[in-house]
Short mmCIF file of C-alpha atoms in Angstrom, two decimals:
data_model
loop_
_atom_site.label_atom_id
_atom_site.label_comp_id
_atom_site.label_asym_id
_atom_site.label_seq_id
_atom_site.Cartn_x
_atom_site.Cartn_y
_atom_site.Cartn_z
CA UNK A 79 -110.17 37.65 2.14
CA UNK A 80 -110.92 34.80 0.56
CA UNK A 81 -108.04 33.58 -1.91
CA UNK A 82 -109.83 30.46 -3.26
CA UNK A 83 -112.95 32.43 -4.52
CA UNK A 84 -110.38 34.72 -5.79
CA UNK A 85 -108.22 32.43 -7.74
CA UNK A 86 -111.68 31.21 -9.20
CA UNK A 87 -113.08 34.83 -10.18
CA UNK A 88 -109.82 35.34 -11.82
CA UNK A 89 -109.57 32.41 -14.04
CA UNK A 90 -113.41 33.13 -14.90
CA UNK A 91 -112.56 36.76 -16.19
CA UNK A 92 -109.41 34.91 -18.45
CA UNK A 93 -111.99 32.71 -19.84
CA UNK A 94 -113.72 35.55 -21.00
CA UNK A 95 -110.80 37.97 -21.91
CA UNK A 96 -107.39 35.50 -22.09
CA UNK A 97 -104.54 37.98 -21.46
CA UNK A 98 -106.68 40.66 -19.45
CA UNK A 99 -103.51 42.45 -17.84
CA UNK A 100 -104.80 43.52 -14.82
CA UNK A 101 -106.28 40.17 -14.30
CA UNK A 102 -103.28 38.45 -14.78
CA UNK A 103 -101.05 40.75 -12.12
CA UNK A 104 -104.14 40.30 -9.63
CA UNK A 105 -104.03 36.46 -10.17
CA UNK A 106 -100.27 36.96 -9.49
CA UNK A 107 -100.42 38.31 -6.56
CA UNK A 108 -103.16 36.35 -4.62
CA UNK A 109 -100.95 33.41 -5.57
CA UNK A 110 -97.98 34.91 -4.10
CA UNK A 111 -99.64 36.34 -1.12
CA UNK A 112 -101.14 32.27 -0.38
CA UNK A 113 -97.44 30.97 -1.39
CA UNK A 114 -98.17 29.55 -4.46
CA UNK A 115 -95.30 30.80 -5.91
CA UNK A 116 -95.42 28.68 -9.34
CA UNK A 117 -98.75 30.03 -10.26
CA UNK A 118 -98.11 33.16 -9.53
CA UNK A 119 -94.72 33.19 -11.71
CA UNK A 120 -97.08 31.65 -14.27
CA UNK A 121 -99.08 34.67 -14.43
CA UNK A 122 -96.55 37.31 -13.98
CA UNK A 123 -94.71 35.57 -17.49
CA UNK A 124 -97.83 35.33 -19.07
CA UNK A 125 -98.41 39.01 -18.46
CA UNK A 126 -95.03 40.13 -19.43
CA UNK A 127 -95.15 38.24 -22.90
CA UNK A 128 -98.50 39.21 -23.38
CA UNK A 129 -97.89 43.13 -22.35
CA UNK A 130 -94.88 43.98 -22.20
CA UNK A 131 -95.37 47.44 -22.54
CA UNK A 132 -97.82 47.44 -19.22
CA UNK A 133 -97.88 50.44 -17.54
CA UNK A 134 -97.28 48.52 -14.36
CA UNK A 135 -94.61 46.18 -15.70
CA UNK A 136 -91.64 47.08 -13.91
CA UNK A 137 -93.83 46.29 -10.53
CA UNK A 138 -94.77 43.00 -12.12
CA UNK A 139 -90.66 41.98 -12.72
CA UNK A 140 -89.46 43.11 -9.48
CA UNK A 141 -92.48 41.12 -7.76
CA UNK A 142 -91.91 38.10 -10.34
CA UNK A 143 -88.02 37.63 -9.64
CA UNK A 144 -88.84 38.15 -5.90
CA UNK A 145 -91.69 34.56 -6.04
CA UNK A 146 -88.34 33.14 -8.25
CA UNK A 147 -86.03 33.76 -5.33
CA UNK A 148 -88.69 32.29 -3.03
CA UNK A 149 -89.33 29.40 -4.99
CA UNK A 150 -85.61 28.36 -4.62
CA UNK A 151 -85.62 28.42 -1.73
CA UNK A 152 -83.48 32.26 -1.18
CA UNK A 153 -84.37 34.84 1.40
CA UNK A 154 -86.27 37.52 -0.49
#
């Protein structure tokens, strides 16, 4: 419930483990869901280069090129 403790928790576990997938799609989404749609893009891409055979990574693209289509300003 709390997105700011989140965001914090999250870049404490990539401190520790850099490109921790499910870290990284986590991040991603609490970003998205508080519409900080940059960040969150930032962590999908870092995901998908990092992992890009993720067992969750079509998820991640359709989510990521939904927060792109937001970003511009589209109707998702």
């Amino acid at each position: 419930g709390n997105s700011t403790r989140a965001v914090e928790l999250f870049h404490r576990s990539l401190a520790i483990e850099e490109n921790h997938p499910q870290t990284l799609q986590n991040l991603g989404w609490v970003q998205f869901q508080s519409e900080n749609h940059e960040a969150a893009i930032e962590a999908w891409e870092k995901l998908m280069q990092a992992h890009p055979n993720y067992e969750q990574i079509e998820a991640v693209r359709k989510q990521l090129e939904v927060a792109r289509a937001q970003l511009r300003g589209e109707p998702s």
